[in-house]
Amino acid sequence: MSDAEGYQAIAEAEQEAASHRPPERSLGQKLRLPLMLGGPLAVVAIVAYFVLTGGRFESTDDAYVQAARAAISPSIDGRVIEIDVKENQQVRKGQVLFKLDPADHQVALAQAEAALAAARFETQGSQAVYGQRQADLAAAQETVIYTEREAARQKSLAAAGVSTQAQADQAAHEAEQARRQIAVVRQQIASALADIGGRTDMAADQHPKVMQAKAQLDRAKLNLSYATIVAPADGVVAKVEQLQVGNRVSASQTLFWLISGQPWIEANFKEDQLAHMRVGQPATIKVDAYDHDLKAHVASFSPGTGSSFALLPPENATGNWVKVVQRLPVRLVLDEAAPHLSGGLSAKAIVDIRSAKTAAAAR
């Protein structure tokens, strides 16, 4: 057999095999059966999902991350001489944030120390005066006894003609003067007793003047300590760049902020979403800054809507009233630490209310 006849035989064999092969199906024909079976199954799955979860969750996009923040402000006036933290720096409780010029308060402390020493010297001097007045009283009493005896003796001598009446009158006058001196000394004793606080057994440091001077000294020491401002809690400082060395600051002036504690979510739910919402129910938080959901739970409900706490609450007692669905802030506390969750971020909150709805259905 020649080569041409061989090729022809092969071609005829291939044609005969192709005539017995089933026709090739199109892509649509291949997908028809899976679609016919999968479509109804998908519909059934979707319907089953909504039947099982329908009304189980309440969600809102009106939710935001909140964080506790403390205003950092000095307790005294002064000039900033040192700043020890940077913007967005993590700090620990008691860590130095910045310092004020202590010179004025050091002078005030020295003055308070001098005033305390002077008060102690004055009190000790008053106690010495009181002791001296007591001695003066004893001497005056002895003088009265002597002058009265002398007056009586001169009177007897004058009556006997041994002494003159003038001598008797002089002795009587001296006795009267001695008695008046006792009254003067008693007044001086009362004044000295008042100067030492009314008590003869009182220690100098218990005297009101000394205690007042000690209080002023304590205040001066406290003010000096206030020249160094420290962090009241662990956290992160923010807006520090607005404070500069050389700034003159006032007491209670807010200089920057300390963000501390675990952040939470404040979700504003519509009033018709709250019927079955309870404290303790689990929640899911979605935040764009996180690539995974955060677990939380309902912690508390605000006692009023946002408008009820406004400076000028809306006046609804009008003839043109239109009902507007109100929103109530609900606090959701995270069940896990989220250290990089910043305050002010928007979030989506989803609360699982199944437990309350199941209990309501059981009743």
mmCIF file of C-alpha atoms in Angstrom:
data_model
loop_
_atom_site.group_PDB
_atom_site.id
_atom_site.type_symbol
_atom_site.label_atom_id
_atom_site.label_comp_id
_atom_site.label_asym_id
_atom_site.label_seq_id
_atom_site.Cartn_x
_atom_site.Cartn_y
_atom_site.Cartn_z
ATOM 1 C CA MET A 1 0.000 0.000 0.000
ATOM 2 C CA SER A 2 1.271 3.407 -0.937
ATOM 3 C CA ASP A 3 1.571 6.325 1.467
ATOM 4 C CA ALA A 4 -1.387 8.135 -0.087
ATOM 5 C CA GLU A 5 -3.635 5.131 0.346
ATOM 6 C CA GLY A 6 -2.521 4.838 4.001
ATOM 7 C CA TYR A 7 -3.388 8.488 4.789
ATOM 8 C CA GLN A 8 -6.782 8.057 3.152
ATOM 9 C CA ALA A 9 -7.540 4.992 5.257
ATOM 10 C CA ILE A 10 -6.676 6.863 8.452
ATOM 11 C CA ALA A 11 -8.909 9.795 7.514
ATOM 12 C CA GLU A 12 -11.830 7.452 6.765
ATOM 13 C CA ALA A 13 -11.365 5.775 10.146
ATOM 14 C CA GLU A 14 -11.419 9.128 11.971
ATOM 15 C CA GLN A 15 -14.591 10.186 10.148
ATOM 16 C CA GLU A 16 -16.291 6.948 11.100
ATOM 17 C CA ALA A 17 -15.306 7.423 14.786
ATOM 18 C CA ALA A 18 -16.567 11.000 14.773
ATOM 19 C CA SER A 19 -19.923 9.886 13.391
ATOM 20 C CA HIS A 20 -20.445 7.643 16.445
ATOM 21 C CA ARG A 21 -19.222 10.328 19.027
ATOM 22 C CA PRO A 22 -22.040 12.226 20.918
ATOM 23 C CA PRO A 23 -22.445 15.889 19.976
ATOM 24 C CA GLU A 24 -20.346 18.458 21.956
ATOM 25 C CA ARG A 25 -22.479 20.374 24.581
ATOM 26 C CA SER A 26 -22.319 24.155 24.964
ATOM 27 C CA LEU A 27 -21.333 25.972 28.221
ATOM 28 C CA GLY A 28 -24.963 26.813 28.930
ATOM 29 C CA GLN A 29 -25.957 23.185 28.559
ATOM 30 C CA LYS A 30 -23.191 22.168 30.969
ATOM 31 C CA LEU A 31 -24.329 24.706 33.651
ATOM 32 C CA ARG A 32 -28.042 24.038 33.262
ATOM 33 C CA LEU A 33 -28.262 21.160 35.727
ATOM 34 C CA PRO A 34 -26.110 22.766 38.501
ATOM 35 C CA LEU A 35 -28.141 25.955 38.204
ATOM 36 C CA MET A 36 -31.426 24.071 38.290
ATOM 37 C CA LEU A 37 -30.326 22.362 41.487
ATOM 38 C CA GLY A 38 -28.271 25.147 43.119
ATOM 39 C CA GLY A 39 -30.729 28.006 42.551
ATOM 40 C CA PRO A 40 -33.551 26.560 44.636
ATOM 41 C CA LEU A 41 -31.074 25.453 47.296
ATOM 42 C CA ALA A 42 -29.660 28.993 47.545
ATOM 43 C CA VAL A 43 -33.159 30.443 47.838
ATOM 44 C CA VAL A 44 -34.003 27.939 50.556
ATOM 45 C CA ALA A 45 -30.775 28.805 52.421
ATOM 46 C CA ILE A 46 -31.452 32.548 52.236
ATOM 47 C CA VAL A 47 -35.045 32.130 53.390
ATOM 48 C CA ALA A 48 -33.928 29.857 56.218
ATOM 49 C CA TYR A 49 -31.331 32.438 57.337
ATOM 50 C CA PHE A 50 -33.882 35.226 57.513
ATOM 51 C CA VAL A 51 -36.398 32.970 59.259
ATOM 52 C CA LEU A 52 -33.846 31.999 61.891
ATOM 53 C CA THR A 53 -32.277 35.424 62.376
ATOM 54 C CA GLY A 54 -35.098 37.751 61.449
ATOM 55 C CA GLY A 55 -35.659 40.251 64.299
ATOM 56 C CA ARG A 56 -32.783 38.770 66.285
ATOM 57 C CA PHE A 57 -30.445 41.700 65.821
ATOM 58 C CA GLU A 58 -30.749 45.457 66.155
ATOM 59 C CA SER A 59 -28.068 47.507 64.448
ATOM 60 C CA THR A 60 -27.127 51.123 63.880
ATOM 61 C CA ASP A 61 -24.455 52.996 61.971
ATOM 62 C CA ASP A 62 -24.898 55.971 64.306
ATOM 63 C CA ALA A 63 -22.210 54.768 66.695
ATOM 64 C CA TYR A 64 -18.864 56.201 67.716
ATOM 65 C CA VAL A 65 -15.842 55.216 69.738
ATOM 66 C CA GLN A 66 -15.568 57.149 72.993
ATOM 67 C CA ALA A 67 -12.633 57.407 75.374
ATOM 68 C CA ALA A 68 -12.152 58.971 78.793
ATOM 69 C CA ARG A 69 -10.094 62.120 78.620
ATOM 70 C CA ALA A 70 -8.758 64.312 81.389
ATOM 71 C CA ALA A 71 -7.872 67.959 80.974
ATOM 72 C CA ILE A 72 -4.271 68.596 82.001
ATOM 73 C CA SER A 73 -4.119 71.952 83.754
ATOM 74 C CA PRO A 74 -1.847 73.458 86.426
ATOM 75 C CA SER A 75 -3.059 74.208 89.936
ATOM 76 C CA ILE A 76 -1.037 77.431 90.116
ATOM 77 C CA ASP A 77 -0.073 80.288 87.835
ATOM 78 C CA GLY A 78 3.402 80.229 86.371
ATOM 79 C CA ARG A 79 5.738 80.227 83.389
ATOM 80 C CA VAL A 80 6.524 76.968 81.587
ATOM 81 C CA ILE A 81 10.242 76.143 81.783
ATOM 82 C CA GLU A 82 10.273 72.495 80.687
ATOM 83 C CA ILE A 83 8.073 70.093 78.686
ATOM 84 C CA ASP A 84 8.845 66.415 79.250
ATOM 85 C CA VAL A 85 6.399 64.697 76.864
ATOM 86 C CA LYS A 86 5.722 64.680 73.144
ATOM 87 C CA GLU A 87 2.548 64.534 71.098
ATOM 88 C CA ASN A 88 0.695 61.182 71.312
ATOM 89 C CA GLN A 89 3.188 59.806 73.833
ATOM 90 C CA GLN A 90 2.208 56.976 76.151
ATOM 91 C CA VAL A 91 2.669 58.008 79.796
ATOM 92 C CA ARG A 92 2.380 56.326 83.174
ATOM 93 C CA LYS A 93 0.674 57.609 86.292
ATOM 94 C CA GLY A 94 2.994 59.986 88.167
ATOM 95 C CA GLN A 95 5.224 60.652 85.154
ATOM 96 C CA VAL A 96 6.371 64.283 84.818
ATOM 97 C CA LEU A 97 4.537 66.105 82.015
ATOM 98 C CA PHE A 98 5.916 69.637 82.322
ATOM 99 C CA LYS A 99 7.328 72.077 84.879
ATOM 100 C CA LEU A 100 6.675 75.676 85.890
ATOM 101 C CA ASP A 101 9.211 78.184 87.182
ATOM 102 C CA PRO A 102 9.380 77.507 90.954
ATOM 103 C CA ALA A 103 11.191 80.740 91.943
ATOM 104 C CA ASP A 104 8.137 82.660 93.180
ATOM 105 C CA HIS A 105 6.918 79.690 95.182
ATOM 106 C CA GLN A 106 10.339 79.083 96.681
ATOM 107 C CA VAL A 107 10.280 82.672 97.965
ATOM 108 C CA ALA A 108 6.769 82.158 99.326
ATOM 109 C CA LEU A 109 7.969 79.006 101.078
ATOM 110 C CA ALA A 110 10.836 80.883 102.740
ATOM 111 C CA GLN A 111 8.415 83.580 103.902
ATOM 112 C CA ALA A 112 6.064 80.955 105.330
ATOM 113 C CA GLU A 113 8.921 79.287 107.202
ATOM 114 C CA ALA A 114 9.936 82.661 108.682
ATOM 115 C CA ALA A 115 6.327 83.397 109.652
ATOM 116 C CA LEU A 116 6.092 80.055 111.452
ATOM 117 C CA ALA A 117 9.282 80.734 113.400
ATOM 118 C CA ALA A 118 8.004 84.203 114.345
ATOM 119 C CA ALA A 119 4.675 82.743 115.501
ATOM 120 C CA ARG A 120 6.480 80.245 117.708
ATOM 121 C CA PHE A 121 8.681 82.955 119.236
ATOM 122 C CA GLU A 122 5.642 85.142 119.816
ATOM 123 C CA THR A 123 3.755 82.309 121.484
ATOM 124 C CA GLN A 124 6.689 81.448 123.694
ATOM 125 C CA GLY A 125 6.994 85.143 124.586
ATOM 126 C CA SER A 126 3.301 85.269 125.491
ATOM 127 C CA GLN A 127 3.751 82.254 127.736
ATOM 128 C CA ALA A 128 6.665 84.004 129.454
ATOM 129 C CA VAL A 129 4.562 87.152 129.903
ATOM 130 C CA TYR A 130 1.795 85.082 131.466
ATOM 131 C CA GLY A 131 4.262 83.618 133.954
ATOM 132 C CA GLN A 132 5.567 87.092 134.755
ATOM 133 C CA ARG A 133 2.046 88.382 135.358
ATOM 134 C CA GLN A 134 1.417 85.553 137.795
ATOM 135 C CA ALA A 135 4.542 86.590 139.695
ATOM 136 C CA ASP A 136 3.353 90.214 139.618
ATOM 137 C CA LEU A 137 0.048 89.113 141.142
ATOM 138 C CA ALA A 138 1.794 87.319 144.004
ATOM 139 C CA ALA A 139 3.937 90.394 144.683
ATOM 140 C CA ALA A 140 0.888 92.687 144.567
ATOM 141 C CA GLN A 141 -0.947 90.490 147.043
ATOM 142 C CA GLU A 142 2.003 90.636 149.447
ATOM 143 C CA THR A 143 2.081 94.414 149.020
ATOM 144 C CA VAL A 144 -1.616 94.627 149.919
ATOM 145 C CA ILE A 145 -1.056 92.614 153.071
ATOM 146 C CA TYR A 146 1.855 94.830 154.108
ATOM 147 C CA THR A 147 0.149 98.157 153.326
ATOM 148 C CA GLU A 148 -3.052 97.159 155.101
ATOM 149 C CA ARG A 149 -1.083 96.225 158.217
ATOM 150 C CA GLU A 150 0.849 99.488 158.016
ATOM 151 C CA ALA A 151 -2.361 101.479 157.582
ATOM 152 C CA ALA A 152 -3.882 99.798 160.634
ATOM 153 C CA ARG A 153 -0.733 100.455 162.687
ATOM 154 C CA GLN A 154 -0.558 104.135 161.664
ATOM 155 C CA LYS A 155 -4.204 104.539 162.509
ATOM 156 C CA SER A 156 -3.619 103.158 166.023
ATOM 157 C CA LEU A 157 -0.572 105.363 166.525
ATOM 158 C CA ALA A 158 -2.487 108.424 165.373
ATOM 159 C CA ALA A 159 -5.277 107.629 167.793
ATOM 160 C CA ALA A 160 -2.721 107.347 170.621
ATOM 161 C CA GLY A 161 -1.148 110.648 169.625
ATOM 162 C CA VAL A 162 2.150 109.032 168.773
ATOM 163 C CA SER A 163 1.780 109.614 165.014
ATOM 164 C CA THR A 164 0.138 112.320 163.011
ATOM 165 C CA GLN A 165 -3.139 111.942 161.154
ATOM 166 C CA ALA A 166 -1.317 112.719 157.904
ATOM 167 C CA GLN A 167 0.851 109.645 158.343
ATOM 168 C CA ALA A 168 -2.247 107.531 158.973
ATOM 169 C CA ASP A 169 -3.948 108.906 155.861
ATOM 170 C CA GLN A 170 -0.833 108.249 153.773
ATOM 171 C CA ALA A 171 -0.701 104.633 154.930
ATOM 172 C CA ALA A 172 -4.394 104.152 154.144
ATOM 173 C CA HIS A 173 -3.858 105.629 150.676
ATOM 174 C CA GLU A 174 -0.965 103.259 149.964
ATOM 175 C CA ALA A 175 -3.098 100.291 151.024
ATOM 176 C CA GLU A 176 -5.848 101.386 148.633
ATOM 177 C CA GLN A 177 -3.320 101.762 145.798
ATOM 178 C CA ALA A 178 -2.018 98.235 146.469
ATOM 179 C CA ARG A 179 -5.543 96.824 146.240
ATOM 180 C CA ARG A 180 -6.129 98.620 142.916
ATOM 181 C CA GLN A 181 -2.818 97.262 141.582
ATOM 182 C CA ILE A 182 -4.103 93.727 142.131
ATOM 183 C CA ALA A 183 -7.067 94.477 139.840
ATOM 184 C CA VAL A 184 -4.694 95.837 137.192
ATOM 185 C CA VAL A 185 -2.474 92.755 137.405
ATOM 186 C CA ARG A 186 -5.507 90.454 137.116
ATOM 187 C CA GLN A 187 -6.496 92.210 133.872
ATOM 188 C CA GLN A 188 -2.958 91.785 132.569
ATOM 189 C CA ILE A 189 -3.119 88.083 133.443
ATOM 190 C CA ALA A 190 -6.395 87.721 131.541
ATOM 191 C CA SER A 191 -4.852 89.404 128.497
ATOM 192 C CA ALA A 192 -1.747 87.207 128.677
ATOM 193 C CA LEU A 193 -3.934 84.111 129.040
ATOM 194 C CA ALA A 194 -5.827 85.077 125.880
ATOM 195 C CA ASP A 195 -2.534 85.518 124.042
ATOM 196 C CA ILE A 196 -1.556 81.922 124.816
ATOM 197 C CA GLY A 197 -4.896 80.529 123.672
ATOM 198 C CA GLY A 198 -6.741 80.395 126.985
ATOM 199 C CA ARG A 199 -4.883 77.342 128.214
ATOM 200 C CA THR A 200 -1.822 77.359 130.429
ATOM 201 C CA ASP A 201 -0.902 73.762 129.526
ATOM 202 C CA MET A 202 -1.018 74.318 125.727
ATOM 203 C CA ALA A 203 2.159 73.539 123.796
ATOM 204 C CA ALA A 204 3.475 76.283 121.536
ATOM 205 C CA ASP A 205 2.732 74.282 118.351
ATOM 206 C CA GLN A 206 -0.916 73.968 119.419
ATOM 207 C CA HIS A 207 -1.416 77.716 119.613
ATOM 208 C CA PRO A 208 -3.838 79.046 116.954
ATOM 209 C CA LYS A 209 -1.272 81.509 115.597
ATOM 210 C CA VAL A 210 1.328 78.771 115.233
ATOM 211 C CA MET A 211 -1.190 76.400 113.655
ATOM 212 C CA GLN A 212 -2.196 79.100 111.181
ATOM 213 C CA ALA A 213 1.447 79.715 110.289
ATOM 214 C CA LYS A 214 1.962 75.967 109.844
ATOM 215 C CA ALA A 215 -1.050 75.815 107.514
ATOM 216 C CA GLN A 216 0.399 78.648 105.445
ATOM 217 C CA LEU A 217 3.709 76.788 105.311
ATOM 218 C CA ASP A 218 1.940 73.621 104.144
ATOM 219 C CA ARG A 219 0.166 75.648 101.464
ATOM 220 C CA ALA A 220 3.490 77.110 100.315
ATOM 221 C CA LYS A 221 5.011 73.619 100.116
ATOM 222 C CA LEU A 222 1.989 72.361 98.198
ATOM 223 C CA ASN A 223 2.155 75.241 95.731
ATOM 224 C CA LEU A 224 5.840 74.543 95.188
ATOM 225 C CA SER A 225 5.059 70.891 94.476
ATOM 226 C CA TYR A 226 2.412 72.026 91.980
ATOM 227 C CA ALA A 227 5.214 73.532 89.887
ATOM 228 C CA THR A 228 5.838 69.987 88.633
ATOM 229 C CA ILE A 229 2.799 68.626 86.806
ATOM 230 C CA VAL A 230 2.507 64.835 86.622
ATOM 231 C CA ALA A 231 0.148 62.456 84.833
ATOM 232 C CA PRO A 232 -2.932 61.629 86.952
ATOM 233 C CA ALA A 233 -3.314 58.219 85.267
ATOM 234 C CA ASP A 234 -1.904 55.952 82.596
ATOM 235 C CA GLY A 235 -2.771 57.037 79.078
ATOM 236 C CA VAL A 236 -1.766 58.932 75.965
ATOM 237 C CA VAL A 237 -1.244 62.702 75.847
ATOM 238 C CA ALA A 238 -2.767 64.686 72.995
ATOM 239 C CA LYS A 239 -2.556 68.295 71.769
ATOM 240 C CA VAL A 240 0.756 68.812 73.579
ATOM 241 C CA GLU A 241 2.153 70.852 70.685
ATOM 242 C CA GLN A 242 0.029 73.858 71.654
ATOM 243 C CA LEU A 243 2.110 74.219 74.850
ATOM 244 C CA GLN A 244 5.515 75.860 74.470
ATOM 245 C CA VAL A 245 8.366 76.668 76.840
ATOM 246 C CA GLY A 246 7.991 80.254 78.010
ATOM 247 C CA ASN A 247 4.191 80.275 77.953
ATOM 248 C CA ARG A 248 2.568 81.988 80.898
ATOM 249 C CA VAL A 249 -0.255 79.748 82.117
ATOM 250 C CA SER A 250 -2.993 80.194 84.675
ATOM 251 C CA ALA A 251 -4.393 77.858 87.285
ATOM 252 C CA SER A 252 -7.124 75.537 85.917
ATOM 253 C CA GLN A 253 -6.260 76.469 82.313
ATOM 254 C CA THR A 254 -6.588 73.434 80.030
ATOM 255 C CA LEU A 255 -3.254 72.975 78.246
ATOM 256 C CA PHE A 256 -3.653 69.534 76.658
ATOM 257 C CA TRP A 257 -5.460 66.221 77.165
ATOM 258 C CA LEU A 258 -4.756 62.807 78.622
ATOM 259 C CA ILE A 259 -6.697 59.960 77.018
ATOM 260 C CA SER A 260 -6.900 57.073 79.461
ATOM 261 C CA GLY A 261 -8.773 53.877 80.159
ATOM 262 C CA GLN A 262 -10.472 51.357 77.909
ATOM 263 C CA PRO A 263 -12.509 52.930 75.089
ATOM 264 C CA TRP A 264 -16.208 52.175 74.719
ATOM 265 C CA ILE A 265 -18.855 52.508 72.034
ATOM 266 C CA GLU A 266 -21.732 54.958 72.217
ATOM 267 C CA ALA A 267 -24.419 53.690 69.861
ATOM 268 C CA ASN A 268 -27.489 55.826 69.185
ATOM 269 C CA PHE A 269 -30.399 53.448 68.604
ATOM 270 C CA LYS A 270 -33.840 54.518 67.472
ATOM 271 C CA GLU A 271 -36.490 54.376 70.148
ATOM 272 C CA ASP A 272 -38.365 51.602 68.322
ATOM 273 C CA GLN A 273 -35.228 49.428 68.488
ATOM 274 C CA LEU A 274 -35.066 49.397 72.279
ATOM 275 C CA ALA A 275 -38.085 47.252 73.165
ATOM 276 C CA HIS A 276 -36.095 44.034 73.609
ATOM 277 C CA MET A 277 -32.669 45.499 74.306
ATOM 278 C CA ARG A 278 -31.302 44.702 77.763
ATOM 279 C CA VAL A 279 -28.115 45.251 79.766
ATOM 280 C CA GLY A 280 -25.698 42.380 79.265
ATOM 281 C CA GLN A 281 -26.790 41.386 75.765
ATOM 282 C CA PRO A 282 -23.890 40.562 73.427
ATOM 283 C CA ALA A 283 -22.979 42.933 70.640
ATOM 284 C CA THR A 284 -20.700 43.027 67.637
ATOM 285 C CA ILE A 285 -18.775 46.171 66.730
ATOM 286 C CA LYS A 286 -17.490 46.875 63.250
ATOM 287 C CA VAL A 287 -14.848 49.585 62.912
ATOM 288 C CA ASP A 288 -13.149 50.433 59.631
ATOM 289 C CA ALA A 289 -9.815 50.794 61.421
ATOM 290 C CA TYR A 290 -9.916 47.096 62.404
ATOM 291 C CA ASP A 291 -9.839 44.180 59.993
ATOM 292 C CA HIS A 292 -11.949 42.064 62.348
ATOM 293 C CA ASP A 293 -15.100 42.501 64.396
ATOM 294 C CA LEU A 294 -14.938 43.403 68.083
ATOM 295 C CA LYS A 295 -17.036 41.699 70.723
ATOM 296 C CA ALA A 296 -18.889 43.829 73.250
ATOM 297 C CA HIS A 297 -21.984 43.871 75.445
ATOM 298 C CA VAL A 298 -24.648 46.351 76.452
ATOM 299 C CA ALA A 299 -23.485 48.143 79.608
ATOM 300 C CA SER A 300 -26.068 50.870 80.185
ATOM 301 C CA PHE A 301 -28.703 53.125 78.686
ATOM 302 C CA SER A 302 -28.644 56.901 78.806
ATOM 303 C CA PRO A 303 -31.371 58.426 81.027
ATOM 304 C CA GLY A 304 -32.366 60.726 78.176
ATOM 305 C CA THR A 305 -32.023 61.315 74.471
ATOM 306 C CA GLY A 306 -29.393 63.646 73.125
ATOM 307 C CA SER A 307 -31.869 66.478 72.600
ATOM 308 C CA SER A 308 -33.049 66.323 76.226
ATOM 309 C CA PHE A 309 -29.561 67.315 77.395
ATOM 310 C CA ALA A 310 -29.223 70.185 74.952
ATOM 311 C CA LEU A 311 -28.626 73.667 76.325
ATOM 312 C CA LEU A 312 -31.909 74.737 74.730
ATOM 313 C CA PRO A 313 -34.185 71.657 74.572
ATOM 314 C CA PRO A 314 -36.707 71.655 71.710
ATOM 315 C CA GLU A 315 -40.177 73.012 72.477
ATOM 316 C CA ASN A 316 -42.688 70.380 71.354
ATOM 317 C CA ALA A 317 -45.831 72.009 72.741
ATOM 318 C CA THR A 318 -46.755 73.686 69.469
ATOM 319 C CA GLY A 319 -49.554 73.302 66.977
ATOM 320 C CA ASN A 320 -47.223 72.291 64.151
ATOM 321 C CA TRP A 321 -45.730 69.278 65.885
ATOM 322 C CA VAL A 322 -44.292 66.555 63.679
ATOM 323 C CA LYS A 323 -43.176 63.294 65.232
ATOM 324 C CA VAL A 324 -39.467 62.646 64.795
ATOM 325 C CA VAL A 325 -38.046 59.310 65.845
ATOM 326 C CA GLN A 326 -35.592 59.960 68.662
ATOM 327 C CA ARG A 327 -32.354 58.137 69.344
ATOM 328 C CA LEU A 328 -31.151 57.011 72.760
ATOM 329 C CA PRO A 329 -27.416 56.637 73.484
ATOM 330 C CA VAL A 330 -26.527 53.089 74.539
ATOM 331 C CA ARG A 331 -23.114 52.338 76.007
ATOM 332 C CA LEU A 332 -21.430 49.187 74.727
ATOM 333 C CA VAL A 333 -18.354 47.971 76.595
ATOM 334 C CA LEU A 334 -15.735 45.981 74.706
ATOM 335 C CA ASP A 335 -15.038 42.439 75.899
ATOM 336 C CA GLU A 336 -11.457 42.526 74.649
ATOM 337 C CA ALA A 337 -8.658 45.059 74.760
ATOM 338 C CA ALA A 338 -8.428 47.396 71.790
ATOM 339 C CA PRO A 339 -5.360 49.552 72.474
ATOM 340 C CA HIS A 340 -5.317 51.245 69.078
ATOM 341 C CA LEU A 341 -8.999 52.145 69.041
ATOM 342 C CA SER A 342 -9.085 55.942 68.947
ATOM 343 C CA GLY A 343 -11.888 58.095 70.233
ATOM 344 C CA GLY A 344 -14.187 59.615 67.636
ATOM 345 C CA LEU A 345 -13.985 56.764 65.113
ATOM 346 C CA SER A 346 -17.311 55.820 63.564
ATOM 347 C CA ALA A 347 -18.571 52.299 64.096
ATOM 348 C CA LYS A 348 -21.448 49.969 63.390
ATOM 349 C CA ALA A 349 -23.060 48.321 66.399
ATOM 350 C CA ILE A 350 -25.096 45.124 66.192
ATOM 351 C CA VAL A 351 -26.860 43.918 69.355
ATOM 352 C CA ASP A 352 -28.159 40.356 69.703
ATOM 353 C CA ILE A 353 -31.588 40.707 71.361
ATOM 354 C CA ARG A 354 -32.546 37.021 71.008
ATOM 355 C CA SER A 355 -32.572 36.363 74.767
ATOM 356 C CA ALA A 356 -35.110 39.097 75.486
ATOM 357 C CA LYS A 357 -37.324 38.161 72.534
ATOM 358 C CA THR A 358 -37.278 34.496 73.557
ATOM 359 C CA ALA A 359 -38.262 35.402 77.104
ATOM 360 C CA ALA A 360 -41.060 37.639 75.823
ATOM 361 C CA ALA A 361 -42.364 34.866 73.551
ATOM 362 C CA ALA A 362 -42.306 32.396 76.452
ATOM 363 C CA ARG A 363 -44.608 34.641 78.461
#
